[in-house]
Coordinates of C-alpha atoms in Angstrom, one line a residue:
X1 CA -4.8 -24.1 31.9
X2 CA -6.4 -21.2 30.5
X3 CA -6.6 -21.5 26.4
X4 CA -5.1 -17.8 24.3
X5 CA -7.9 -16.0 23.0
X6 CA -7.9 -16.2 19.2
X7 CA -9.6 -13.7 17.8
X8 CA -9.0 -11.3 15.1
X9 CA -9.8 -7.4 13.5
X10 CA -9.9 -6.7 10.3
X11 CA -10.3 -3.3 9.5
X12 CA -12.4 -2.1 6.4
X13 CA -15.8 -0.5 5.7
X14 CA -16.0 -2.4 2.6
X15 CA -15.1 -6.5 3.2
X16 CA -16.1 -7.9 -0.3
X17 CA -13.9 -10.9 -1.6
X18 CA -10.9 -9.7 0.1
X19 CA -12.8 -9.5 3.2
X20 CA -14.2 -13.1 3.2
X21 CA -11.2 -14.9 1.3
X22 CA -9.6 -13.3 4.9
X23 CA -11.9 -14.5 7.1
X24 CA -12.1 -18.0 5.4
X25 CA -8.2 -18.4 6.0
X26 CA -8.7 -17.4 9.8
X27 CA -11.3 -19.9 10.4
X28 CA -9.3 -22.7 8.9
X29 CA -6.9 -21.9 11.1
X30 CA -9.2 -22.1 14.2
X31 CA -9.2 -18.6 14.7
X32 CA -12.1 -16.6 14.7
X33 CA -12.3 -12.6 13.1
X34 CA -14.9 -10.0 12.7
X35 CA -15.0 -6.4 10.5
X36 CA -14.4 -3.6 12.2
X37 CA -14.7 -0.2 10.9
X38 CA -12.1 2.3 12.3
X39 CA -14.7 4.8 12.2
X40 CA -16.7 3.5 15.1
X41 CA -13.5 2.7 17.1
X42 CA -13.2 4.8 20.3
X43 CA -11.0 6.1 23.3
X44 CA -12.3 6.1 26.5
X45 CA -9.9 6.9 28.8
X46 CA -12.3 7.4 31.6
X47 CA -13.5 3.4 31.5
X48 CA -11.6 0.5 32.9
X49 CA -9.0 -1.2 31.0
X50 CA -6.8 0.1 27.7
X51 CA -8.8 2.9 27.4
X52 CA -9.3 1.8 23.8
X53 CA -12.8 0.6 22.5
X54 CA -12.6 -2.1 19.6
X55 CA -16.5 -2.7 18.6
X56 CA -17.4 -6.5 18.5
X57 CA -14.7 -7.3 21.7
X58 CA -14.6 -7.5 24.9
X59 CA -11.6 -5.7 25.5
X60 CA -9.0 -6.1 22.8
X61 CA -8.2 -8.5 19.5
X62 CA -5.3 -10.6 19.7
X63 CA -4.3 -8.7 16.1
X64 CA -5.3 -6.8 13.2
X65 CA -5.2 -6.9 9.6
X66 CA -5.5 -3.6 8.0
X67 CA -7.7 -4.2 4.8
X68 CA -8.4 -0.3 4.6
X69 CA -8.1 3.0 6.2
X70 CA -10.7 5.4 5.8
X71 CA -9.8 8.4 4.2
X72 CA -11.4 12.0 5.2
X73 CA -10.0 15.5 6.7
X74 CA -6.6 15.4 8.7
X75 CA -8.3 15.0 12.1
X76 CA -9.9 12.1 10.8
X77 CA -7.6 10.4 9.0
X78 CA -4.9 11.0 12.0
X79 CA -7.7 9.5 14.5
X80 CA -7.7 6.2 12.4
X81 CA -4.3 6.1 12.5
X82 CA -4.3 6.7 16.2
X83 CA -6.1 3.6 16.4
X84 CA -3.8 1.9 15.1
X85 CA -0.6 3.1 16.6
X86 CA -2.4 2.7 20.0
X87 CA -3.3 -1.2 19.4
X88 CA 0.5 -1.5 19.0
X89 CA 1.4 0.3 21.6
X90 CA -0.7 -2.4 23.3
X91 CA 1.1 -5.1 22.3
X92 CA -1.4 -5.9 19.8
X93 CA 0.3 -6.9 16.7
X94 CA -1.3 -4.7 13.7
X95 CA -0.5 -6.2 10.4
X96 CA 0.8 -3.4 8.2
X97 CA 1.5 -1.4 11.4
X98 CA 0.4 2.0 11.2
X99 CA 3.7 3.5 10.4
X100 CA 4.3 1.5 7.4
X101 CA 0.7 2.4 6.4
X102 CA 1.5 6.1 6.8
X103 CA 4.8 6.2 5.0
X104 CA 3.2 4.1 1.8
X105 CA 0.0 5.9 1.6
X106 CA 2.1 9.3 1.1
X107 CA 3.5 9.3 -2.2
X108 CA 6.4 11.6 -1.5
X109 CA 7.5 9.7 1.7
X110 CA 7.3 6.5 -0.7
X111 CA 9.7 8.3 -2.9
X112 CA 12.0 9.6 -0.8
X113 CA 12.7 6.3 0.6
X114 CA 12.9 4.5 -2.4
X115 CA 15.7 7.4 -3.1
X116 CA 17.8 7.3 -0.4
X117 CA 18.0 3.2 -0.3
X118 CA 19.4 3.5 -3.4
X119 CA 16.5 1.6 -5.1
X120 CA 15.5 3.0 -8.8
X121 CA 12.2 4.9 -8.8
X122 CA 11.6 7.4 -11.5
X123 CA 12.7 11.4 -11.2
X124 CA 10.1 12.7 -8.8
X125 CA 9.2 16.5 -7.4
X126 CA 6.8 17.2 -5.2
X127 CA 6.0 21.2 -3.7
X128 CA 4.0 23.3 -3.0
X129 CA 5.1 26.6 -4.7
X130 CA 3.2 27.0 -8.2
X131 CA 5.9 29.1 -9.9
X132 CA 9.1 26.6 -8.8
X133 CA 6.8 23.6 -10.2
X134 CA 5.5 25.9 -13.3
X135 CA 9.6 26.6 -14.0
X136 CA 10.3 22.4 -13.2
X137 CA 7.1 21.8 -16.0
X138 CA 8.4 24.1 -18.5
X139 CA 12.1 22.7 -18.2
X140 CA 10.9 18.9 -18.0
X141 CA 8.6 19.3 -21.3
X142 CA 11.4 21.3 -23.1
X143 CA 13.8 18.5 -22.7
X144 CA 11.4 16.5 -24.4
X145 CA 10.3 14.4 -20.9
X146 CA 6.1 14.1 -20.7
X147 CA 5.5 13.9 -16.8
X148 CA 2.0 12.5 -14.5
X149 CA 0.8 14.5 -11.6
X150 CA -0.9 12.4 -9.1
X151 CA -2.9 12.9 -5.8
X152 CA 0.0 12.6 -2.8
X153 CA -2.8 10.3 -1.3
X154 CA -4.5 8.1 -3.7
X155 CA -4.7 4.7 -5.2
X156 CA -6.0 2.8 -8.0
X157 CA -5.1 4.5 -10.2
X158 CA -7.8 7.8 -9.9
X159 CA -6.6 11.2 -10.3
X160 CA -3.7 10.9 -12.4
X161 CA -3.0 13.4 -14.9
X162 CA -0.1 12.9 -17.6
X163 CA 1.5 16.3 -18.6
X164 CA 2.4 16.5 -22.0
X165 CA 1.9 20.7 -22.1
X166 CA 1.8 23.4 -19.4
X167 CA -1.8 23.7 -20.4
X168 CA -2.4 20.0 -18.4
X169 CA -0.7 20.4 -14.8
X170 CA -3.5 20.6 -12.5
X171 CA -4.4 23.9 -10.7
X172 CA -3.1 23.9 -7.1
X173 CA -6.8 24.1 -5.6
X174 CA -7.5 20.8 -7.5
X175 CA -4.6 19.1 -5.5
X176 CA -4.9 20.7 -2.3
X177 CA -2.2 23.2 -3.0
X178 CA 0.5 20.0 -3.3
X179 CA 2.1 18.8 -6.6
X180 CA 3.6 15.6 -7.0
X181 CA 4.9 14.9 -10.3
X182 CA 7.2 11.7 -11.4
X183 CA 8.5 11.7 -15.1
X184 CA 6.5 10.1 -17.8
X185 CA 8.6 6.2 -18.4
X186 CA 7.2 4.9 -21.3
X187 CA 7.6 1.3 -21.1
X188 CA 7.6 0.3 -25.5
X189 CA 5.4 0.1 -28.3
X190 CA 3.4 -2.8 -26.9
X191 CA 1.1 -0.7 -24.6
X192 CA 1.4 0.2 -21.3
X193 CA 2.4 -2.3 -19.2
X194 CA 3.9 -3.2 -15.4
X195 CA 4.1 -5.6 -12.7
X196 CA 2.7 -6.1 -9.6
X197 CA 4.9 -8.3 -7.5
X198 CA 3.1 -9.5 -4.1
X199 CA 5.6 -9.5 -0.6
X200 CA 4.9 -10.9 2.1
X201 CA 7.0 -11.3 5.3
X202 CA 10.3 -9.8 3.3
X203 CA 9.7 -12.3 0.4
X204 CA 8.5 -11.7 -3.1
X205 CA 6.0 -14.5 -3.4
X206 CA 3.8 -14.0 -6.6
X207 CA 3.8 -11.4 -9.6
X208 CA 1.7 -10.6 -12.4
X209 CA 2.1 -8.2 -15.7
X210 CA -1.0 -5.5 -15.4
X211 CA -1.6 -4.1 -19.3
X212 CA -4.2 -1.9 -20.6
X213 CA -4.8 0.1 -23.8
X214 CA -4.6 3.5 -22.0
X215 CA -1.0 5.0 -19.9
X216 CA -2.8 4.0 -16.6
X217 CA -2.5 0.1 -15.5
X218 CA -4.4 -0.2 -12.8
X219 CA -6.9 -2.9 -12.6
X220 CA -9.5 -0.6 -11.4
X221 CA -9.1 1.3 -14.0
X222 CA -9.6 -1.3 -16.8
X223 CA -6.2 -3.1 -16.7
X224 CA -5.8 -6.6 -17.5
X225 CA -4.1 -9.1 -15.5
X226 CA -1.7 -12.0 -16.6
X227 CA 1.0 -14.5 -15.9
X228 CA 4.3 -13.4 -15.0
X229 CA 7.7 -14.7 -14.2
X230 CA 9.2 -13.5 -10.9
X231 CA 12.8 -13.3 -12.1
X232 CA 15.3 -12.3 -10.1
X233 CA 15.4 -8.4 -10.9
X234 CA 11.6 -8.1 -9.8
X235 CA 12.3 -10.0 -7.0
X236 CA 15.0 -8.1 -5.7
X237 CA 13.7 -4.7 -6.1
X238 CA 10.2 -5.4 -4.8
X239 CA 11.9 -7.2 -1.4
X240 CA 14.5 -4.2 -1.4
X241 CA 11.0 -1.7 -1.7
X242 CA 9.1 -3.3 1.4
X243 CA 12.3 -3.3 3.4
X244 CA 12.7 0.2 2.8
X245 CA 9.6 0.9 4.2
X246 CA 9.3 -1.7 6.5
X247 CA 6.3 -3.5 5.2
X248 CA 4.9 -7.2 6.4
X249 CA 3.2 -7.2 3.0
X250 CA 2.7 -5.5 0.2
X251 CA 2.3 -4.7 -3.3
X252 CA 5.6 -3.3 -5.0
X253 CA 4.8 -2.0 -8.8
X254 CA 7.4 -2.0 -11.1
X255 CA 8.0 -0.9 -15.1
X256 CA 10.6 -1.4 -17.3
X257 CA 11.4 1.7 -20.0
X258 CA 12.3 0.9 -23.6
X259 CA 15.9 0.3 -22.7
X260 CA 14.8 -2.6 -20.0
X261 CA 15.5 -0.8 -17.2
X262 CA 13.1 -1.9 -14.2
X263 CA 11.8 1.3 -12.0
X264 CA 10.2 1.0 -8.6
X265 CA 6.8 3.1 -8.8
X266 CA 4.7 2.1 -6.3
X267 CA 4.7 0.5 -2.9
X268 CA 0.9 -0.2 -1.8
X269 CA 0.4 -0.8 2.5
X270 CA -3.3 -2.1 1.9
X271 CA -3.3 -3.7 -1.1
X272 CA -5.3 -5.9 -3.3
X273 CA -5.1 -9.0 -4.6
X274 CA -8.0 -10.6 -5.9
X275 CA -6.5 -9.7 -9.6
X276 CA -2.9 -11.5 -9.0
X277 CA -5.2 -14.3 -7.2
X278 CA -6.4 -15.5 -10.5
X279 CA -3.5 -15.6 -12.4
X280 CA -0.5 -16.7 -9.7
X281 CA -2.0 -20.4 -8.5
X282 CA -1.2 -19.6 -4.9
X283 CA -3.4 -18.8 -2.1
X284 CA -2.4 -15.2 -1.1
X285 CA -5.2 -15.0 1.8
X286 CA -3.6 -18.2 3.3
X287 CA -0.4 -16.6 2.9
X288 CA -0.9 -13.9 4.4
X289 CA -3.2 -15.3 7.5
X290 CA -0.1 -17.8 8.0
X291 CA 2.6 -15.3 8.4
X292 CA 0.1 -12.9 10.2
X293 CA -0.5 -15.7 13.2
X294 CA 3.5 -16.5 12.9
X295 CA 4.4 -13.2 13.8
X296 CA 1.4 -13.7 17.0
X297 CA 2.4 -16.8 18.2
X298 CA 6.4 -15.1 18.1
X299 CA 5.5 -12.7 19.6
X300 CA 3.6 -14.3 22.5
X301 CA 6.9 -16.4 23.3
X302 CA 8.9 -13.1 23.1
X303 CA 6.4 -12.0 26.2
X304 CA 6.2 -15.6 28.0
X305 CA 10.3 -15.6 27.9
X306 CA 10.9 -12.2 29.0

């Protein structure tokens, strides 16, 4: 009997810790997996087979975990993502699938979904004509609400810019000619503070409470990271946030204003964990390895059945 292949992608220029925790977890399992930069991925659909060149395998992975996509112009970022949506197309499972990547990595998409499930995220704009968003500023700050303008693609926190006068929204050439803006939620007198709760497979597993002396809580921007409860609220509105956009795992942040009220911010298709790793007790690569080669094997039996 001929034995399943077992071998894994993990996409990223950059492995690091995250990288090896992942490959570590694969290996445990008997599995084996090798880095693969979506850069030096190909189609050829002149040569035998998919058409679709994976460096490092003879034909294709059995999966692939997504640790990063490479940013770059549109035609390059769109080929990356072609990649992806081709592996799936495949039947190679892609773990987040390119879709989910594409609607978390856009900030507006993020928000529109949050929206229209009916899950709280804070009172958002995003255009591209500078006099409606100069009139939305102006109206905002005279009703005594500060706002932040942020990249529609970025993460970790670079890039943001809080609004507090006109004199601070960023010129449209600096954003590429799109504003996104969310209003300012001030979260107490304690310092700026969230949490970071970690889903994986539709459950909220693990959370922590990011602080920092400054208005921006990212870790890599100097955040610290500690202990948190996962009560029920987080829980809930982080599992209802990767449903909406159809995540296998993720990282849902979430504040609460002065009044308690918890708002949805942030839902993150590739993101880290080494932070929440020291402070939640669990093993999040094994976590995530396990329901990665649960959602293989599944759908291998889907195949052999049908």
């Amino acid at each position: 009997m001929i034995q399943p292949t077992r071998r894994i992608a993990i996409f990223t220029d950059d492995p690091g810790w995250h990288g090896a925790r992942l490959r570590q977890a694969f290996a445990a399992h008997g599995w084996d997996s090798r880095y693969v930069s979506l850069q030096a991925c190909r189609f050829d659909l002149m040569a035998d087979g998919a058409g679709l060149v994976i460096p490092g395998f003879d034909g294709l992975p059995d999966g692939a975990f997504v640790r990063g996509v490479p940013g770059g112009t549109l035609e390059q970022v769109t080929f990356h993502l072609d990649v992806l949506h081709a592996l799936s197309r495949l039947g190679i499972l892609v773990y987040n699938e390119a879709r989910a990547i594409e609607r978390s990595v856009d900030k507006c998409m993020t928000s529109f979904l949050l929206r229209t499930a009916g899950i709280p995220t804070p009172p958002t704009w995003c255009a591209r004509d500078p006099d409606w968003i100069a009139e939305l500023v102006e109206r905002e700050l005279a009703a005594g609400h500060q706002l932040v303008h942020k990249p529609l693609f970025g993460s970790q926190g670079e890039g943001l810019t809080r609004v507090r006068e006109r004199g601070d929204l960023p010129a449209p050439d600096a954003c590429n000619g799109i504003h996104y803006l969310q209003r300012f939620i001030p979260t107490g007198d304690e310092g700026a503070h969230d949490w970071r709760v970690f889903v994986v497979g539709g459950q909220a597993l693990a959370a922590m409470r990011r602080s920092s002396r400054d208005w921006i809580t990212n870790v890599a921007q100097g955040a610290s990271c500690h202990p948190a409860v996962l009560d029920a609220e987080l829980r809930t509105l982080a599992e209802s946030a990767s449903a909406a956009l159809g995540m296998a795992y993720t990282g849902v942040d979430i504040l609460r204003d002065r009044e308690g009220r918890a708002w949805v911010i942030e839902v993150n298709g590739v993101p880290a964990w080494k932070g929440l790793q020291q402070v939640c007790g669990l093993d999040l690569a094994e976590v995530l390895v396990s329901d990665m080669l649960r959602r293989i094997h599944e759908n291998r039996v889907m195949e052999a059945v049908s």
